[in-house]
């Protein structure tokens, strides 16, 4: 160990804090200047921490499962009543759906319709909150050989969740639809009008840029649009809501506040990706 | 024959002693990292990483600055930035500046009672989260909702007494072994 004289050591001690403050600003500038380097470092750290998160997540999910179980038992009677009513309601819808399905297949036969191939997907577990206070993202634990790539689309059991923005060797980051940087082209199912769904870090993203004279209506179903070939058309996103005296928002189908597992779909689309992905195009894996 | 009075066990010398001291001094930082990583596991709403790390940095800076050196605070910030911050570097800047402020106040704070320190913590947290909000607003080139400042300050201030109690226990146990 090098022995320093006491005055020198005191001087160094006094100097270390200003130097570190300057370095902190340097780190921030580095983040702005070389986004790729930062992303690589991020992926490295995330890959190291993800196995720890996977282990930590187990007791957390066990506790939350137990709480849910207890609540279910408590509410069983009311829930049963509600389900009975819902079942009656759904039975009527089932009849309609079956009739429509029959009609649809009849029409397809007449039109020599070529069905679309089913997209490939795999399921990954959400292990951590990958966003800070000012961002909305989740981290997934993916296997070492999972076919994850940037731009894949994440859905939960109800609807659209977000897109894969960073891929590590054992983890992946999904930018949620609610993030301030998220822009999703959407279509209103009723009017077929298009718009952009813009995240603002709150639970409900806002709608912008709809065609003039075609105001989004409250309760309209919102699905993805194939504009810019970033998304396939027709993935369920949410329902239009008009808050009092505000801008139209989308109430998402997906439950982003309690994501457990998500399905990552590979639609093979090479549309708009984050800028760093464009600089480094990745080949599609497992497909011709 | 008279038995000798039982005294303290002689501390090990050389490398073992160094290791013992090093691990003891590293414990607060390690606990803070574990706390942050554990908190990030929850995936509901805004992340609580900074509101949980800030009490730890504040407490150890006042009561055991040797165990929370500026370099450790800097590295803690970088790791947190890599894990949760979309705006790389913002958390590091917030943490190190807050550290510098608390370190300056340390001499007068250490003599105060718990309530005064908790009150000062609330003000320090408000300053830190306002800075974080400002940095993020600049990073995004738009004015972000200032309610996040209130949210984070309230959560962090509410958590301070609980964490301070646990850290005080740790601090006393560490003193006993010295």
Short mmCIF file of C-alpha atoms in Angstrom, two decimals:
data_model
loop_
_atom_site.label_atom_id
_atom_site.label_comp_id
_atom_site.label_asym_id
_atom_site.label_seq_id
_atom_site.Cartn_x
_atom_site.Cartn_y
_atom_site.Cartn_z
CA UNK A 1 0.00 0.00 0.00
CA UNK A 2 1.30 3.45 -0.83
CA UNK A 3 1.74 5.63 2.23
CA UNK A 4 0.76 9.24 1.64
CA UNK A 5 1.57 12.18 3.86
CA UNK A 6 -1.36 13.39 5.93
CA UNK A 7 -1.74 16.82 4.21
CA UNK A 8 -1.72 15.14 0.80
CA UNK A 9 -4.30 12.62 1.91
CA UNK A 10 -6.51 15.40 3.28
CA UNK A 11 -6.18 17.33 0.05
CA UNK A 12 -7.15 14.25 -1.96
CA UNK A 13 -10.09 13.63 0.37
CA UNK A 14 -11.34 17.18 -0.15
CA UNK A 15 -10.92 16.86 -3.89
CA UNK A 16 -12.70 13.51 -4.32
CA UNK A 17 -16.24 14.87 -3.93
CA UNK A 18 -16.01 17.65 -6.56
CA UNK A 19 -14.30 15.20 -8.92
CA UNK A 20 -17.07 12.64 -8.41
CA UNK A 21 -19.77 15.28 -8.99
CA UNK A 22 -18.04 16.24 -12.24
CA UNK A 23 -17.79 12.56 -13.15
CA UNK A 24 -21.52 12.10 -12.49
CA UNK A 25 -22.30 14.83 -15.01
CA UNK A 26 -19.77 13.16 -17.32
CA UNK A 27 -21.69 9.89 -16.98
CA UNK A 28 -24.87 11.70 -17.94
CA UNK A 29 -23.22 13.22 -21.01
CA UNK A 30 -21.83 9.80 -21.92
CA UNK A 31 -25.36 8.42 -21.78
CA UNK A 32 -26.48 11.09 -24.25
CA UNK A 33 -23.42 10.77 -26.50
CA UNK A 34 -23.08 7.00 -26.78
CA UNK A 35 -26.48 5.40 -26.32
CA UNK A 36 -25.22 2.11 -27.71
CA UNK A 37 -22.47 1.72 -25.11
CA UNK A 38 -24.92 2.50 -22.31
CA UNK A 39 -27.39 0.01 -23.72
CA UNK A 40 -24.74 -2.69 -23.82
CA UNK A 41 -23.76 -1.97 -20.20
CA UNK A 42 -27.41 -1.95 -19.19
CA UNK A 43 -27.98 -5.33 -20.83
CA UNK A 44 -24.88 -6.72 -19.11
CA UNK A 45 -25.99 -5.60 -15.64
CA UNK A 46 -29.56 -6.76 -16.27
CA UNK A 47 -28.30 -10.18 -17.36
CA UNK A 48 -26.36 -10.49 -14.11
CA UNK A 49 -29.24 -9.40 -11.90
CA UNK A 50 -32.10 -11.23 -13.66
CA UNK A 51 -31.39 -14.66 -12.04
CA UNK A 52 -31.47 -12.94 -8.62
CA UNK A 53 -34.75 -11.29 -9.51
CA UNK A 54 -36.20 -14.59 -10.68
CA UNK A 55 -35.46 -16.07 -7.26
CA UNK A 56 -36.74 -12.99 -5.41
CA UNK A 57 -39.89 -12.94 -7.51
CA UNK A 58 -40.96 -16.39 -6.26
CA UNK A 59 -41.77 -15.47 -2.63
CA UNK A 60 -43.35 -12.22 -3.87
CA UNK A 61 -45.66 -14.09 -6.22
CA UNK A 62 -46.36 -16.72 -3.54
CA UNK A 63 -47.53 -14.00 -1.14
CA UNK A 64 -49.60 -12.20 -3.77
CA UNK A 65 -51.14 -15.53 -4.83
CA UNK A 66 -52.09 -16.25 -1.21
CA UNK A 67 -53.67 -12.81 -0.85
CA UNK A 68 -55.61 -13.26 -4.09
CA UNK A 69 -56.73 -16.70 -2.92
CA UNK A 70 -57.97 -15.32 0.39
CA UNK A 71 -59.82 -12.50 -1.34
CA UNK A 72 -61.41 -14.95 -3.77
CA UNK A 73 -62.67 -17.12 -0.93
CA UNK A 74 -64.07 -14.06 0.84
CA UNK A 75 -65.91 -12.82 -2.24
CA UNK A 76 -67.03 -16.22 -3.49
CA UNK A 77 -70.77 -15.68 -3.10
CA UNK A 78 -70.92 -12.32 -4.83
CA UNK A 79 -68.48 -13.54 -7.45
CA UNK A 80 -70.64 -16.59 -8.13
CA UNK A 81 -73.69 -14.42 -8.71
CA UNK A 82 -71.75 -12.12 -11.01
CA UNK A 83 -70.34 -15.06 -12.97
CA UNK A 84 -73.80 -16.57 -13.40
CA UNK A 85 -75.04 -13.34 -14.96
CA UNK A 86 -71.93 -13.02 -17.08
CA UNK A 87 -72.32 -16.63 -18.18
CA UNK A 88 -75.87 -15.98 -19.39
CA UNK A 89 -74.64 -12.92 -21.23
CA UNK A 90 -71.72 -14.81 -22.80
CA UNK A 91 -73.95 -17.69 -23.85
CA UNK A 92 -75.91 -15.30 -26.02
CA UNK A 93 -72.64 -14.01 -27.47
CA UNK A 94 -71.46 -17.55 -28.08
CA UNK A 95 -74.55 -18.23 -30.16
CA UNK A 96 -73.86 -15.09 -32.17
CA UNK A 97 -70.18 -16.02 -32.56
CA UNK A 98 -70.99 -19.53 -33.74
CA UNK A 99 -73.45 -18.20 -36.27
CA UNK A 100 -70.91 -15.66 -37.49
CA UNK A 101 -68.15 -18.27 -37.66
CA UNK A 102 -70.32 -20.50 -39.82
CA UNK A 103 -71.20 -17.59 -42.06
CA UNK A 104 -67.55 -16.52 -42.19
CA UNK A 105 -66.26 -19.94 -43.23
CA UNK A 106 -69.03 -20.15 -45.87
CA UNK A 107 -68.01 -16.79 -47.33
CA UNK A 108 -64.30 -17.68 -47.20
CA UNK A 109 -64.95 -20.85 -49.15
CA UNK A 110 -66.70 -18.82 -51.80
CA UNK A 111 -63.88 -16.28 -52.01
CA UNK A 112 -60.99 -18.80 -52.07
CA UNK A 113 -59.55 -16.97 -49.03
CA UNK A 114 -55.93 -17.72 -48.09
CA UNK A 115 -55.75 -17.82 -44.28
CA UNK A 116 -52.88 -15.97 -42.56
CA UNK A 117 -50.28 -18.20 -40.91
CA UNK A 118 -50.43 -18.27 -37.12
CA UNK A 119 -47.56 -16.17 -35.74
CA UNK A 120 -44.95 -17.90 -33.61
CA UNK A 121 -44.74 -16.86 -29.98
CA UNK A 122 -43.21 -17.85 -26.70
CA UNK A 123 -44.00 -16.97 -23.13
CA UNK A 124 -41.66 -15.23 -20.71
CA UNK A 125 -41.93 -14.32 -17.04
CA UNK A 126 -41.83 -10.71 -15.87
CA UNK A 127 -39.20 -10.50 -13.16
CA UNK A 128 -38.80 -6.82 -12.43
CA UNK A 129 -39.93 -3.28 -12.97
CA UNK A 130 -37.50 -2.05 -15.56
CA UNK A 131 -38.62 1.56 -15.52
CA UNK A 132 -37.94 4.21 -12.93
CA UNK A 133 -40.41 6.84 -11.80
CA UNK A 134 -40.18 8.50 -15.20
CA UNK A 135 -40.48 5.43 -17.43
CA UNK A 136 -42.64 2.39 -17.88
CA UNK A 137 -40.86 -0.84 -18.79
CA UNK A 138 -40.63 -4.38 -17.50
CA UNK A 139 -37.79 -6.88 -17.55
CA UNK A 140 -38.36 -10.43 -18.68
CA UNK A 141 -36.31 -13.47 -17.78
CA UNK A 142 -35.79 -15.28 -21.07
CA UNK A 143 -33.95 -18.51 -21.51
CA UNK A 144 -30.46 -18.45 -22.97
CA UNK A 145 -31.72 -19.70 -26.33
CA UNK A 146 -35.10 -18.00 -26.50
CA UNK A 147 -35.75 -16.49 -29.94
CA UNK A 148 -36.08 -12.92 -28.67
CA UNK A 149 -35.30 -9.99 -30.89
CA UNK A 150 -35.92 -6.28 -30.88
CA UNK A 151 -39.29 -5.14 -32.13
CA UNK A 152 -41.16 -8.25 -31.03
CA UNK A 153 -44.61 -7.54 -29.70
CA UNK A 154 -45.61 -8.37 -26.15
CA UNK A 155 -49.20 -9.28 -25.27
CA UNK A 156 -50.71 -10.49 -22.04
CA UNK A 157 -53.82 -12.68 -21.95
CA UNK A 158 -56.04 -9.65 -22.62
CA UNK A 159 -54.24 -7.43 -25.08
CA UNK A 160 -51.32 -5.32 -26.21
CA UNK A 161 -48.57 -4.67 -23.65
CA UNK A 162 -45.59 -3.19 -25.50
CA UNK A 163 -42.54 -3.89 -27.61
CA UNK A 164 -39.15 -5.44 -26.94
CA UNK A 165 -36.53 -2.68 -26.94
CA UNK A 166 -33.43 -4.35 -25.49
CA UNK A 167 -32.31 -7.93 -25.68
CA UNK A 168 -29.66 -9.52 -23.48
CA UNK A 169 -28.49 -13.11 -23.33
CA UNK A 170 -30.85 -13.97 -20.45
CA UNK A 171 -33.16 -10.99 -20.24
CA UNK A 172 -35.19 -8.63 -22.37
CA UNK A 173 -36.69 -5.21 -21.73
CA UNK A 174 -40.21 -4.42 -22.89
CA UNK A 175 -41.20 -0.78 -23.26
CA UNK A 176 -44.82 -0.59 -22.13
CA UNK A 177 -47.53 1.16 -24.14
CA UNK A 178 -47.89 3.64 -21.26
CA UNK A 179 -44.27 4.87 -21.43
CA UNK A 180 -43.71 8.49 -22.38
CA UNK A 181 -41.66 7.35 -25.40
CA UNK A 182 -44.28 4.93 -26.72
CA UNK A 183 -46.11 5.76 -29.97
CA UNK A 184 -48.49 3.12 -31.28
CA UNK A 185 -50.44 3.41 -34.55
CA UNK A 186 -54.02 2.35 -33.85
CA UNK A 187 -57.34 1.97 -35.62
CA UNK A 188 -60.82 2.48 -34.13
CA UNK A 189 -62.76 -0.65 -34.82
CA UNK A 190 -66.10 1.13 -35.33
CA UNK A 191 -65.07 3.86 -37.77
CA UNK A 192 -61.79 2.35 -39.14
CA UNK A 193 -60.25 5.79 -38.55
CA UNK A 194 -56.57 5.80 -37.63
CA UNK A 195 -54.78 7.60 -34.82
CA UNK A 196 -51.62 7.50 -32.74
CA UNK A 197 -51.69 6.31 -29.14
CA UNK A 198 -49.15 8.28 -27.13
CA UNK A 199 -47.92 7.12 -23.72
CA UNK A 200 -47.59 9.69 -20.94
CA UNK A 201 -46.37 7.53 -18.01
CA UNK A 202 -49.89 7.40 -16.55
CA UNK A 203 -52.16 4.35 -16.70
CA UNK A 204 -54.06 5.59 -19.77
CA UNK A 205 -52.20 6.61 -22.94
CA UNK A 206 -53.68 9.48 -24.96
CA UNK A 207 -54.93 9.58 -28.52
CA UNK A 208 -53.56 12.02 -31.07
CA UNK A 209 -53.69 12.74 -34.80
CA UNK A 210 -57.06 11.25 -35.68
CA UNK A 211 -58.53 12.32 -39.07
CA UNK A 212 -60.44 15.55 -39.01
CA UNK A 213 -64.12 15.14 -38.36
CA UNK A 214 -63.75 11.59 -37.05
CA UNK A 215 -63.57 12.16 -33.35
CA UNK A 216 -62.90 9.00 -31.34
CA UNK A 217 -66.11 7.95 -29.63
CA UNK A 218 -66.30 6.91 -26.01
CA UNK A 219 -66.41 3.11 -25.79
CA UNK A 220 -64.94 2.50 -29.25
CA UNK A 221 -62.63 -0.50 -29.37
CA UNK A 222 -59.04 0.35 -30.28
CA UNK A 223 -56.85 -2.15 -32.17
CA UNK A 224 -53.37 -1.86 -33.65
CA UNK A 225 -52.94 -0.59 -37.19
CA UNK A 226 -50.46 -1.96 -39.68
CA UNK A 227 -49.29 1.56 -40.54
CA UNK A 228 -45.49 1.74 -41.06
CA UNK A 229 -45.43 -2.06 -40.80
CA UNK A 230 -44.38 -1.98 -37.17
CA UNK A 231 -47.46 -3.92 -36.00
CA UNK A 232 -49.88 -6.35 -37.55
CA UNK A 233 -53.40 -4.96 -37.84
CA UNK A 234 -56.07 -5.89 -35.36
CA UNK A 235 -54.31 -6.70 -32.08
CA UNK A 236 -56.63 -5.71 -29.23
CA UNK A 237 -55.38 -2.59 -27.43
CA UNK A 238 -58.17 -1.04 -25.40
CA UNK A 239 -61.29 1.12 -25.28
CA UNK A 240 -61.61 4.88 -25.90
CA UNK A 241 -62.46 6.91 -22.80
CA UNK A 242 -63.25 10.62 -22.71
CA UNK A 243 -62.41 12.14 -19.35
CA UNK A 244 -64.37 15.28 -18.50
CA UNK A 245 -63.01 18.23 -20.46
CA UNK A 246 -59.89 16.44 -21.54
CA UNK A 247 -58.24 14.62 -24.39
CA UNK A 248 -59.39 11.12 -25.38
CA UNK A 249 -57.55 8.34 -23.61
CA UNK A 250 -57.32 4.60 -24.08
CA UNK A 251 -58.24 2.25 -21.28
CA UNK A 252 -55.94 -0.66 -22.03
CA UNK A 253 -57.19 -4.24 -22.00
CA UNK A 254 -53.82 -5.45 -20.71
CA UNK A 255 -53.30 -5.20 -16.98
CA UNK A 256 -49.94 -3.46 -16.98
CA UNK A 257 -49.91 -2.95 -13.22
CA UNK A 258 -49.85 -6.67 -12.54
CA UNK A 259 -48.01 -8.29 -15.38
CA UNK A 260 -46.94 -11.79 -14.55
CA UNK A 261 -46.16 -13.48 -17.82
CA UNK A 262 -46.28 -12.07 -21.33
CA UNK A 263 -46.30 -13.68 -24.76
CA UNK A 264 -43.75 -12.36 -27.24
CA UNK A 265 -44.96 -12.60 -30.82
CA UNK A 266 -42.73 -12.57 -33.83
CA UNK A 267 -44.76 -11.23 -36.72
CA UNK A 268 -41.59 -10.87 -38.76
CA UNK A 269 -42.15 -7.15 -39.21
CA UNK A 270 -39.18 -4.86 -39.72
CA UNK A 271 -40.99 -1.57 -39.26
CA UNK A 272 -39.89 1.37 -37.14
CA UNK A 273 -37.54 0.30 -34.39
CA UNK A 274 -35.67 2.43 -31.84
CA UNK A 275 -32.81 4.32 -33.56
CA UNK A 276 -30.02 2.18 -32.13
CA UNK A 277 -31.69 -0.93 -33.54
CA UNK A 278 -31.63 0.57 -37.00
CA UNK A 279 -27.87 1.05 -36.74
CA UNK A 280 -27.51 -2.60 -35.86
CA UNK A 281 -30.08 -4.68 -37.73
CA UNK A 282 -30.54 -8.13 -36.33
CA UNK A 283 -31.31 -11.13 -38.48
CA UNK A 284 -34.56 -12.89 -37.82
CA UNK A 285 -33.95 -16.13 -36.06
CA UNK A 286 -35.54 -19.47 -36.73
CA UNK A 287 -37.27 -18.35 -39.92
CA UNK A 288 -36.54 -18.45 -43.54
CA UNK B 1 -4.46 -19.87 42.34
CA UNK B 2 -6.14 -16.70 41.22
CA UNK B 3 -7.83 -16.92 37.83
CA UNK B 4 -7.12 -14.11 35.42
CA UNK B 5 -10.05 -11.80 34.73
CA UNK B 6 -11.86 -12.57 31.48
CA UNK B 7 -11.06 -9.85 29.00
CA UNK B 8 -11.85 -9.18 25.37
CA UNK B 9 -10.77 -11.71 22.79
CA UNK B 10 -7.67 -10.46 21.05
CA UNK B 11 -8.59 -9.31 17.56
CA UNK B 12 -6.96 -11.23 14.74
CA UNK B 13 -4.04 -9.48 13.14
CA UNK B 14 -2.82 -8.99 9.60
CA UNK B 15 -5.02 -9.90 6.65
CA UNK B 16 -7.90 -11.31 8.71
CA UNK B 17 -8.18 -8.06 10.62
CA UNK B 18 -8.18 -6.10 7.38
CA UNK B 19 -10.88 -8.38 5.98
CA UNK B 20 -12.94 -8.03 9.15
CA UNK B 21 -12.78 -4.24 9.05
CA UNK B 22 -13.39 -4.11 5.33
CA UNK B 23 -16.49 -6.32 5.45
CA UNK B 24 -17.88 -4.39 8.39
CA UNK B 25 -17.43 -1.12 6.57
CA UNK B 26 -18.83 -2.55 3.33
CA UNK B 27 -21.97 -3.90 5.03
CA UNK B 28 -24.10 -0.70 4.75
CA UNK B 29 -23.41 -0.38 1.02
CA UNK B 30 -24.10 -4.09 0.46
CA UNK B 31 -27.38 -3.88 2.39
CA UNK B 32 -28.37 -0.82 0.33
CA UNK B 33 -27.68 -2.64 -2.94
CA UNK B 34 -29.68 -5.69 -1.81
CA UNK B 35 -32.53 -3.41 -0.72
CA UNK B 36 -32.56 -1.64 -4.10
CA UNK B 37 -32.45 -4.88 -6.10
CA UNK B 38 -35.25 -6.37 -3.96
CA UNK B 39 -37.42 -3.26 -4.37
CA UNK B 40 -37.03 -3.30 -8.15
CA UNK B 41 -38.61 -6.79 -8.19
CA UNK B 42 -42.03 -5.35 -7.48
CA UNK B 43 -43.56 -4.30 -10.78
CA UNK B 44 -46.45 -2.10 -9.80
CA UNK B 45 -46.44 1.60 -10.52
CA UNK B 46 -43.48 3.96 -10.25
CA UNK B 47 -40.23 2.43 -9.12
CA UNK B 48 -39.26 2.85 -5.48
CA UNK B 49 -35.53 2.33 -5.98
CA UNK B 50 -34.44 5.93 -5.31
CA UNK B 51 -36.90 6.55 -2.43
CA UNK B 52 -35.46 3.47 -0.69
CA UNK B 53 -31.79 4.12 -1.43
CA UNK B 54 -31.90 7.77 -0.35
CA UNK B 55 -32.63 7.06 3.38
CA UNK B 56 -29.72 4.61 3.41
CA UNK B 57 -27.29 7.12 1.90
CA UNK B 58 -28.56 9.87 4.24
CA UNK B 59 -28.34 7.75 7.40
CA UNK B 60 -24.89 6.29 6.82
CA UNK B 61 -23.44 9.60 5.63
CA UNK B 62 -24.39 11.15 8.96
CA UNK B 63 -23.69 8.33 11.37
CA UNK B 64 -20.90 6.33 9.72
CA UNK B 65 -19.40 8.24 6.80
CA UNK B 66 -16.54 5.75 6.56
CA UNK B 67 -19.08 3.09 5.51
CA UNK B 68 -20.66 5.29 2.81
CA UNK B 69 -17.73 6.89 0.98
CA UNK B 70 -18.46 9.19 -1.99
CA UNK B 71 -17.11 6.61 -4.45
CA UNK B 72 -19.60 4.02 -3.16
CA UNK B 73 -22.45 6.54 -3.56
CA UNK B 74 -21.29 7.25 -7.10
CA UNK B 75 -21.13 3.55 -8.01
CA UNK B 76 -24.51 2.94 -6.36
CA UNK B 77 -25.93 5.68 -8.57
CA UNK B 78 -24.42 4.19 -11.72
CA UNK B 79 -25.80 0.71 -10.93
CA UNK B 80 -29.27 2.14 -10.21
CA UNK B 81 -29.07 4.18 -13.41
CA UNK B 82 -28.26 1.06 -15.39
CA UNK B 83 -31.08 -0.88 -13.80
CA UNK B 84 -34.01 1.53 -13.78
CA UNK B 85 -33.27 4.98 -15.15
CA UNK B 86 -34.22 5.68 -18.76
CA UNK B 87 -32.15 8.83 -18.45
CA UNK B 88 -28.68 7.42 -17.85
CA UNK B 89 -26.70 9.40 -15.26
CA UNK B 90 -29.63 11.31 -13.72
CA UNK B 91 -29.79 9.18 -10.57
CA UNK B 92 -26.00 9.31 -10.14
CA UNK B 93 -26.03 13.12 -10.26
CA UNK B 94 -28.95 13.30 -7.80
CA UNK B 95 -27.37 10.89 -5.34
CA UNK B 96 -23.89 12.41 -5.36
CA UNK B 97 -25.18 15.98 -5.00
CA UNK B 98 -27.48 14.95 -2.16
CA UNK B 99 -24.53 13.18 -0.57
CA UNK B 100 -22.41 16.33 -0.82
CA UNK B 101 -25.17 18.42 0.82
CA UNK B 102 -25.74 15.94 3.65
CA UNK B 103 -22.00 15.55 4.22
CA UNK B 104 -21.68 19.31 4.71
CA UNK B 105 -24.55 19.36 7.24
CA UNK B 106 -23.24 16.29 9.02
CA UNK B 107 -21.46 18.14 11.89
CA UNK B 108 -24.60 19.94 13.03
CA UNK B 109 -27.01 17.07 12.28
CA UNK B 110 -25.26 14.40 14.34
CA UNK B 111 -26.06 16.26 17.58
CA UNK B 112 -29.79 16.55 16.84
CA UNK B 113 -32.53 14.19 18.02
CA UNK B 114 -34.40 11.78 15.76
CA UNK B 115 -37.35 14.08 14.95
CA UNK B 116 -35.17 16.94 13.79
CA UNK B 117 -33.13 14.57 11.60
CA UNK B 118 -36.31 13.09 10.10
CA UNK B 119 -37.57 16.61 9.34
CA UNK B 120 -34.27 17.51 7.70
CA UNK B 121 -34.52 14.25 5.76
CA UNK B 122 -37.92 15.27 4.39
CA UNK B 123 -36.42 18.54 3.12
CA UNK B 124 -33.37 16.79 1.66
CA UNK B 125 -35.64 14.24 -0.05
CA UNK B 126 -37.79 17.04 -1.48
CA UNK B 127 -34.64 18.68 -2.87
CA UNK B 128 -33.29 15.42 -4.28
CA UNK B 129 -36.54 14.41 -6.00
CA UNK B 130 -37.04 17.92 -7.36
CA UNK B 131 -33.56 17.65 -8.85
CA UNK B 132 -34.40 14.21 -10.28
CA UNK B 133 -37.60 15.62 -11.80
CA UNK B 134 -35.66 18.54 -13.28
CA UNK B 135 -32.99 16.25 -14.76
CA UNK B 136 -35.63 14.01 -16.31
CA UNK B 137 -37.58 16.98 -17.68
CA UNK B 138 -34.37 18.19 -19.33
CA UNK B 139 -33.59 14.66 -20.53
CA UNK B 140 -36.98 14.33 -22.18
CA UNK B 141 -37.08 17.97 -23.40
CA UNK B 142 -40.53 18.44 -21.89
CA UNK B 143 -42.05 19.41 -18.57
CA UNK B 144 -42.99 16.24 -16.68
CA UNK B 145 -45.79 16.07 -14.17
CA UNK B 146 -44.46 17.49 -10.86
CA UNK B 147 -46.72 15.19 -8.84
CA UNK B 148 -43.96 12.57 -9.00
CA UNK B 149 -41.88 14.82 -6.71
CA UNK B 150 -44.63 14.77 -4.09
CA UNK B 151 -45.17 11.03 -4.47
CA UNK B 152 -41.51 10.12 -4.11
CA UNK B 153 -40.91 12.56 -1.26
CA UNK B 154 -43.90 11.25 0.70
CA UNK B 155 -42.98 7.59 0.17
CA UNK B 156 -39.34 8.17 0.99
CA UNK B 157 -40.04 10.29 4.09
CA UNK B 158 -42.55 7.71 5.27
CA UNK B 159 -39.98 4.99 4.86
CA UNK B 160 -37.18 6.87 6.62
CA UNK B 161 -38.18 6.08 10.25
CA UNK B 162 -38.53 2.35 9.53
CA UNK B 163 -35.23 2.13 7.69
CA UNK B 164 -33.47 4.41 10.22
CA UNK B 165 -34.61 2.10 13.03
CA UNK B 166 -33.18 -0.95 11.24
CA UNK B 167 -29.97 0.91 10.40
CA UNK B 168 -29.59 2.10 14.02
CA UNK B 169 -29.71 -1.53 15.14
CA UNK B 170 -27.09 -2.39 12.55
CA UNK B 171 -24.94 0.57 13.56
CA UNK B 172 -25.04 -0.44 17.26
CA UNK B 173 -24.18 -4.06 16.43
CA UNK B 174 -21.24 -2.89 14.34
CA UNK B 175 -20.02 -0.68 17.21
CA UNK B 176 -20.17 -3.62 19.59
CA UNK B 177 -17.74 -5.55 17.42
CA UNK B 178 -15.28 -2.70 17.17
#
